[in-house]
């Protein structure tokens, strides 16, 4: 266990490395099991209540999952604990499930990740929960005007998916608490390293560990880190729904977490180099990168975040067909979903069906994930591709 006074880079390296879990090894090894064998009945009975660090049954985890959970909790000052999920999408769904009941009203940001929206409009609706979408630029006063006696929770994602609007998370969270709402944030873009969500007033901080925590495009995993008020409800939902993640996946994610600081800072530097070059290109109308002034909510990014990751979008001065020509001409950028791995990726931005408050893009847009390649090579690749139109 690390000390809260230690710097984040230190907590990233030492978090969750309890001697009783790793023995003499540097790393906690993957522990695969279903059954745990007890010494005798007294031993079995003493482990009756499940808890991290208490070997009980495979579904309750082993050191592989506990070490990752503990390391993630230690990154979030003020957090009570973390629960793991088989994907980021499952983490979003379960975090919401731990808060909402039939009849409740949820305020959801319009720029939320598409599948999170589909969960609200599908499963939550089926369970009798109403979802209302609000614009990412919502102010605290506007939030107060939206809340009714049924409103139970405020969900934020900052920056937003595909369009990267940065929200006033501390301001909205503080107003939400005054109004008695539970706050949830999809924090996958910045991670707890660049934005410690619990310390900024969030109750449930959600991370798609598939992205930067794993960091190598070889694992699907999600995590929810909870405040003291919300941890027990989250834990209960996880156990009652029987959610369990593989020890191998937890082990891979923990391995990725150890180098998050160096990787993320390189993603940031490379991303800024590429974004800066694109901002000057005549075929680029706008760069939607939170660290650039052209991005909505840039002032909140400057105030609240200690760094940027490598994911952003650009709007082209081009038709949709020309946009597709650029994408197909790229050689170093892989064409595929997801992001957060060591490699650069590209995908077209499609907002149809996943924005209801407003479509903030007036052109053909592309999302880029800037990997750990030399940015000069990435710029040369983009230059070649843009010259095709
Ligand atoms: C912002 C955001 N949240 C959550 C997810 C879901 O994560 P996963 O792919 O692990 O389900 C994604 C995936 O792209 C995402 O971009």
Coordinates of C-alpha atoms and ligand atoms in Angstrom, one line a residue:
X1 CA 0.0 0.0 0.0
X2 CA 1.3 3.5 -0.8
X3 CA 0.9 6.7 1.2
X4 CA -1.6 9.3 -0.1
X5 CA 1.2 11.9 0.4
X6 CA 3.3 10.2 -2.3
X7 CA 3.4 11.5 -5.8
X8 CA 1.2 9.8 -8.4
X9 CA 4.2 8.3 -10.3
X10 CA 5.3 6.6 -7.1
X11 CA 1.8 5.3 -6.4
X12 CA 1.5 3.9 -9.9
X13 CA 4.7 1.8 -9.4
X14 CA 4.0 0.6 -5.8
X15 CA 0.2 0.5 -5.6
X16 CA -1.3 -2.9 -4.8
X17 CA 2.0 -4.6 -4.3
X18 CA 1.3 -6.1 -0.9
X19 CA 3.9 -8.5 0.4
X20 CA 1.3 -11.1 1.4
X21 CA 0.0 -11.2 -2.3
X22 CA 3.3 -11.1 -4.2
X23 CA 5.7 -13.0 -1.8
X24 CA 9.2 -12.4 -2.9
X25 CA 8.2 -11.6 -6.5
X26 CA 8.2 -8.1 -7.9
X27 CA 4.8 -8.6 -9.4
X28 CA 1.6 -10.2 -8.0
X29 CA 1.3 -13.4 -10.2
X30 CA -1.9 -14.4 -12.0
X31 CA -3.8 -16.7 -9.7
X32 CA -6.3 -18.9 -11.6
X33 CA -8.8 -20.7 -9.5
X34 CA -12.5 -21.4 -8.9
X35 CA -12.4 -23.2 -5.6
X36 CA -10.4 -22.1 -2.6
X37 CA -9.6 -24.9 -0.1
X38 CA -10.0 -24.1 3.5
X39 CA -8.0 -25.7 6.3
X40 CA -11.0 -26.6 8.4
X41 CA -14.6 -25.5 9.1
X42 CA -13.5 -22.7 11.4
X43 CA -11.3 -21.4 8.6
X44 CA -14.2 -21.6 6.2
X45 CA -16.6 -19.8 8.5
X46 CA -14.1 -17.0 9.2
X47 CA -14.1 -16.2 5.5
X48 CA -17.9 -16.1 5.2
X49 CA -18.2 -12.4 4.4
X50 CA -16.5 -11.7 1.1
X51 CA -13.8 -8.9 1.0
X52 CA -10.7 -8.1 -0.9
X53 CA -7.7 -9.9 0.6
X54 CA -9.9 -12.7 1.9
X55 CA -9.6 -15.9 -0.2
X56 CA -13.1 -17.4 -0.4
X57 CA -14.2 -18.4 -3.9
X58 CA -12.9 -17.6 -7.3
X59 CA -15.7 -15.2 -8.1
X60 CA -14.7 -13.0 -5.2
X61 CA -11.3 -12.6 -6.7
X62 CA -7.7 -13.5 -5.9
X63 CA -4.6 -11.4 -5.4
X64 CA -4.5 -10.8 -9.2
X65 CA -7.8 -8.8 -9.1
X66 CA -7.3 -7.3 -5.6
X67 CA -3.9 -5.9 -6.5
X68 CA -5.2 -4.1 -9.6
X69 CA -8.3 -2.8 -7.7
X70 CA -6.1 -1.6 -4.9
X71 CA -3.6 0.1 -7.2
X72 CA -6.5 1.9 -9.0
X73 CA -8.0 3.0 -5.7
X74 CA -4.7 4.4 -4.6
X75 CA -4.6 6.6 -7.7
X76 CA -7.8 8.4 -6.6
X77 CA -7.4 10.4 -3.3
X78 CA -10.5 10.0 -1.2
X79 CA -11.7 6.8 -2.9
X80 CA -13.1 3.9 -0.8
X81 CA -12.5 1.1 -3.3
X82 CA -12.6 -0.2 -6.9
X83 CA -14.5 -2.9 -8.6
X84 CA -13.5 -4.5 -11.9
X85 CA -15.7 -5.4 -15.0
X86 CA -15.1 -7.4 -18.1
X87 CA -15.2 -4.3 -20.3
X88 CA -15.5 -0.5 -20.0
X89 CA -19.1 -0.7 -21.3
X90 CA -20.0 -3.2 -18.5
X91 CA -18.4 -0.8 -15.9
X92 CA -20.7 2.0 -17.1
X93 CA -23.8 -0.2 -17.1
X94 CA -23.1 -1.6 -13.6
X95 CA -22.2 1.8 -12.1
X96 CA -25.5 3.1 -13.3
X97 CA -27.3 0.0 -12.0
X98 CA -25.8 0.5 -8.6
X99 CA -27.5 4.0 -8.3
X100 CA -30.8 3.9 -10.2
X101 CA -34.2 2.4 -9.4
X102 CA -37.5 2.3 -11.3
X103 CA -39.1 5.7 -11.4
X104 CA -35.7 7.5 -11.3
X105 CA -34.6 10.2 -13.7
X106 CA -31.0 10.3 -15.0
X107 CA -29.3 13.4 -16.5
X108 CA -26.9 12.1 -19.1
X109 CA -24.4 14.2 -21.1
X110 CA -25.3 14.3 -24.8
X111 CA -21.6 13.6 -25.8
X112 CA -21.5 10.3 -24.0
X113 CA -19.9 7.2 -25.6
X114 CA -22.6 5.7 -28.0
X115 CA -23.0 2.3 -26.2
X116 CA -23.5 4.1 -22.9
X117 CA -26.4 6.0 -24.5
X118 CA -27.8 2.7 -25.9
X119 CA -27.7 1.2 -22.4
X120 CA -29.8 4.1 -21.1
X121 CA -32.3 4.1 -23.9
X122 CA -32.5 0.3 -23.8
X123 CA -31.9 -1.5 -20.5
X124 CA -32.5 1.5 -18.2
X125 CA -35.7 2.4 -20.0
X126 CA -36.9 -1.2 -19.7
X127 CA -36.2 -1.0 -15.9
X128 CA -38.4 2.1 -15.6
X129 CA -35.6 4.7 -15.5
X130 CA -36.0 7.9 -17.6
X131 CA -32.9 9.4 -19.3
X132 CA -32.7 13.1 -20.2
X133 CA -29.8 14.3 -22.3
X134 CA -28.1 17.7 -21.5
X135 CA -25.5 19.6 -23.5
X136 CA -21.9 19.2 -22.4
X137 CA -21.6 23.0 -21.8
X138 CA -24.3 22.9 -19.1
X139 CA -23.6 25.3 -16.2
X140 CA -24.4 24.7 -12.5
X141 CA -27.3 27.1 -12.7
X142 CA -28.7 25.3 -15.8
X143 CA -28.4 22.0 -13.9
X144 CA -30.4 23.4 -11.0
X145 CA -33.2 24.3 -13.4
X146 CA -33.3 20.8 -14.9
X147 CA -33.6 18.8 -11.7
X148 CA -37.0 17.4 -10.6
X149 CA -38.0 15.4 -7.5
X150 CA -37.4 12.2 -9.6
X151 CA -33.8 13.1 -10.6
X152 CA -31.4 10.8 -8.9
X153 CA -28.0 11.0 -10.8
X154 CA -25.9 13.1 -13.1
X155 CA -23.6 11.3 -15.5
X156 CA -20.6 13.2 -17.1
X157 CA -18.0 12.2 -19.7
X158 CA -15.3 14.8 -20.0
X159 CA -14.0 15.2 -22.6
X160 CA -16.9 13.9 -24.6
X161 CA -16.7 11.0 -27.0
X162 CA -15.8 11.9 -30.6
X163 CA -16.3 15.7 -30.1
X164 CA -14.2 16.2 -26.9
X165 CA -16.2 19.0 -25.2
X166 CA -14.7 19.5 -21.7
X167 CA -17.2 19.8 -18.9
X168 CA -17.0 21.9 -15.7
X169 CA -16.8 18.7 -13.6
X170 CA -16.0 20.2 -10.2
X171 CA -18.7 22.9 -10.6
X172 CA -21.4 20.5 -11.8
X173 CA -20.4 17.9 -9.1
X174 CA -20.7 20.4 -6.4
X175 CA -24.1 21.7 -7.5
X176 CA -25.2 18.0 -8.0
X177 CA -24.4 17.2 -4.4
X178 CA -26.2 20.2 -3.1
X179 CA -29.2 18.9 -5.0
X180 CA -28.8 15.4 -3.6
X181 CA -27.7 13.8 -6.8
X182 CA -25.2 11.0 -7.3
X183 CA -22.4 11.9 -9.7
X184 CA -20.8 9.5 -12.2
X185 CA -18.0 10.3 -14.7
X186 CA -16.5 8.3 -17.6
X187 CA -12.9 9.2 -17.0
X188 CA -11.3 6.9 -19.6
X189 CA -9.7 9.7 -21.7
X190 CA -7.7 11.3 -18.9
X191 CA -7.5 8.4 -16.4
X192 CA -7.1 9.1 -12.7
X193 CA -3.5 10.2 -13.5
X194 CA -4.5 13.4 -15.3
X195 CA -7.8 13.9 -13.6
X196 CA -8.4 12.4 -10.1
X197 CA -12.2 12.3 -10.3
X198 CA -13.2 11.5 -6.7
X199 CA -11.2 14.4 -5.4
X200 CA -13.1 16.6 -7.9
X201 CA -16.5 15.6 -6.4
X202 CA -17.3 12.5 -8.4
X203 CA -18.9 9.6 -6.6
X204 CA -18.3 6.9 -9.2
X205 CA -15.2 7.2 -11.4
X206 CA -15.4 4.9 -14.4
X207 CA -12.4 3.8 -16.5
X208 CA -12.3 1.7 -19.6
X209 CA -9.1 -0.1 -18.7
X210 CA -9.1 -1.5 -22.2
X211 CA -7.7 1.8 -23.2
X212 CA -4.7 3.5 -21.5
X213 CA -4.5 1.3 -18.4
X214 CA -4.0 -1.9 -20.4
X215 CA -2.2 0.3 -23.0
X216 CA -1.2 -2.5 -25.4
X217 CA -4.4 -3.4 -27.2
X218 CA -4.6 -6.9 -25.8
X219 CA -7.1 -6.8 -23.0
X220 CA -10.8 -5.9 -22.4
X221 CA -11.5 -4.6 -18.9
X222 CA -13.3 -1.8 -17.0
X223 CA -13.1 -0.4 -13.5
X224 CA -15.3 1.7 -11.2
X225 CA -13.7 3.5 -8.3
X226 CA -16.2 4.7 -5.7
X227 CA -16.4 7.3 -2.9
X228 CA -17.1 6.1 0.6
X229 CA -20.8 6.8 0.2
X230 CA -21.2 4.7 -2.9
X231 CA -18.8 1.8 -2.5
X232 CA -21.1 -0.6 -0.6
X233 CA -23.9 -0.2 -3.2
X234 CA -21.4 -0.8 -6.0
X235 CA -19.9 -3.9 -4.3
X236 CA -23.4 -5.3 -3.7
X237 CA -24.4 -5.0 -7.3
X238 CA -21.2 -6.6 -8.5
X239 CA -21.7 -9.6 -6.2
X240 CA -25.4 -10.0 -6.8
X241 CA -25.0 -9.9 -10.6
X242 CA -22.1 -12.3 -10.3
X243 CA -19.6 -10.1 -12.1
X244 CA -16.1 -11.6 -12.2
X245 CA -13.0 -10.8 -14.4
X246 CA -10.3 -13.1 -15.4
X247 CA -7.1 -13.0 -13.3
X248 CA -5.1 -13.0 -16.5
X249 CA -6.8 -9.9 -17.7
X250 CA -6.4 -8.2 -14.3
X251 CA -2.7 -9.2 -14.4
X252 CA -2.2 -7.7 -17.9
X253 CA -4.0 -4.5 -16.9
X254 CA -1.8 -4.1 -13.8
X255 CA 1.3 -4.7 -15.9
X256 CA 0.1 -1.8 -18.2
X257 CA -0.8 0.4 -15.2
X258 CA 2.9 0.4 -14.0
X259 CA 4.0 2.4 -17.1
X260 CA 0.9 4.6 -17.5
X261 CA 2.8 7.7 -16.4
X262 CA 5.5 7.5 -19.1
X263 CA 3.2 6.3 -21.8
X264 CA 0.5 8.9 -21.2
X265 CA 3.1 11.7 -21.2
X266 CA 4.5 10.5 -24.6
X267 CA 0.9 10.2 -26.0
X268 CA 0.3 13.7 -24.8
X269 CA 3.5 15.1 -26.4
X270 CA 3.0 13.2 -29.7
X271 CA -0.7 14.2 -29.8
X272 CA 0.1 17.9 -29.3
X273 CA 2.8 17.8 -32.0
X274 CA 0.3 16.2 -34.5
X275 CA -2.6 18.4 -33.4
X276 CA -0.5 21.6 -33.7
X277 CA 0.5 20.6 -37.3
X278 CA -3.0 19.8 -38.3
X279 CA -4.3 23.1 -36.9
X280 CA -2.2 24.9 -39.6
X281 CA -3.3 22.6 -42.5
X282 CA -5.6 24.3 -45.1
X283 CA -7.9 21.2 -45.4
X284 CA -8.4 21.2 -41.6
X285 CA -11.3 23.4 -40.4
X286 CA -11.1 22.7 -36.7
X287 CA -9.0 20.6 -34.3
X288 CA -11.1 19.3 -31.4
X289 CA -8.2 18.7 -28.9
X290 CA -9.0 19.7 -25.3
X291 CA -5.5 21.4 -24.9
X292 CA -6.3 23.7 -27.9
X293 CA -8.4 26.8 -27.6
X294 CA -10.6 25.6 -30.6
X295 CA -12.0 22.9 -28.3
X296 CA -15.3 23.7 -26.4
X297 CA -14.6 23.8 -22.7
X298 CA -10.8 24.4 -23.2
X299 CA -10.8 26.7 -20.1
X300 CA -12.0 23.7 -17.9
X301 CA -9.2 21.6 -19.4
X302 CA -6.6 24.2 -18.5
X303 CA -8.0 24.6 -15.0
X304 CA -8.7 21.0 -14.0
X305 CA -6.5 18.5 -15.9
X306 CA -2.7 17.9 -15.4
X307 CA -2.3 16.5 -18.9
X308 CA -3.9 15.4 -22.1
X309 CA -4.0 11.9 -23.7
X310 CA -3.5 11.2 -27.3
X311 CA -7.1 11.0 -28.6
X312 CA -8.8 13.9 -30.5
X313 CA -10.8 14.7 -33.6
X314 CA -10.4 17.0 -36.6
X315 CA -13.1 18.5 -38.8
X316 CA -12.0 18.6 -42.5
X317 CA -12.8 21.2 -45.1
X318 CA -13.9 18.3 -47.3
X319 CA -16.9 16.2 -48.4
X320 CA -17.6 12.8 -46.7
X321 CA -16.2 11.1 -49.8
X322 CA -13.0 13.1 -49.6
X323 CA -12.8 12.3 -45.8
X324 CA -13.0 8.6 -46.7
X325 CA -10.2 9.0 -49.2
X326 CA -7.9 10.5 -46.6
X327 CA -8.7 7.7 -44.1
X328 CA -8.0 5.0 -46.7
X329 CA -4.8 6.7 -47.8
X330 CA -3.2 6.5 -44.2
X331 CA -0.6 3.9 -43.8
X332 CA 0.7 4.2 -40.2
X333 CA -2.7 4.7 -38.7
X334 CA -4.7 1.5 -38.2
X335 CA -8.4 1.6 -39.0
X336 CA -10.3 0.2 -36.1
X337 CA -12.3 0.8 -33.0
X338 CA -10.9 1.5 -29.6
X339 CA -7.8 3.6 -28.6
X340 CA -5.3 3.9 -25.8
X341 CA -2.8 1.3 -27.1
X342 CA 0.8 2.0 -28.2
X343 CA -0.3 2.4 -31.8
X344 CA -1.9 5.1 -33.8
X345 CA -5.5 4.6 -35.0
X346 CA -8.0 6.4 -37.1
X347 CA -11.8 6.2 -37.5
X348 CA -14.5 8.4 -39.1
X349 CA -16.7 10.3 -36.7
X350 CA -20.4 9.3 -37.1
X351 CA -22.8 11.2 -34.8
X352 CA -26.0 10.0 -36.4
X353 CA -28.3 8.5 -33.8
X354 CA -26.0 9.3 -30.9
X355 CA -26.6 13.1 -30.5
X356 CA -30.1 14.4 -29.6
X357 CA -29.4 17.8 -28.1
X358 CA -27.3 19.1 -31.0
X359 CA -24.9 18.0 -33.7
X360 CA -21.8 20.1 -32.9
X361 CA -20.0 19.2 -36.1
X362 CA -20.6 21.0 -39.3
X363 CA -18.2 19.0 -41.5
X364 CA -16.6 15.7 -42.2
X365 CA -14.7 14.6 -39.1
X366 CA -12.1 12.0 -38.2
X367 CA -11.0 10.8 -34.8
X368 CA -7.3 10.1 -34.4
X369 CA -5.5 8.2 -31.7
X370 CA -1.8 9.3 -31.6
X371 CA 0.4 6.4 -30.5
X372 CA 4.0 6.1 -29.5
X373 CA 5.5 6.3 -33.0
X374 CA 7.8 9.2 -33.9
X375 CA 5.4 12.1 -34.5
X376 CA 7.4 13.2 -37.6
X377 CA 6.4 9.9 -39.3
X378 CA 2.8 10.4 -38.3
X379 CA 2.7 13.9 -39.7
X380 CA 4.3 12.7 -42.9
X381 CA 1.6 10.0 -43.2
X382 CA -1.2 12.6 -42.6
X383 CA 0.5 15.0 -45.1
X384 CA 0.5 12.4 -47.8
X385 CA -3.1 11.4 -47.1
X386 CA -4.4 14.9 -47.0
X387 CA -2.6 15.7 -50.3
X388 CA -4.9 13.1 -52.0
X389 CA -7.9 15.4 -51.8
Ligands
LIG1 C1 -15.2 6.9 -23.5 C2 -15.4 5.4 -23.5 N1 -15.9 4.8 -22.5 C3 -16.1 3.5 -22.4 C4 -15.7 2.7 -23.5 C5 -16.0 1.2 -23.4 O1 -14.9 0.5 -23.1 P1 -14.8 -1.1 -23.6 O2 -14.5 -1.0 -25.1 O3 -13.7 -1.6 -22.7 O4 -16.1 -1.7 -23.4 C6 -15.1 3.2 -24.6 C7 -14.7 2.4 -25.7 O5 -14.3 2.8 -26.8 C8 -14.9 4.6 -24.6 O6 -14.4 5.2 -25.7

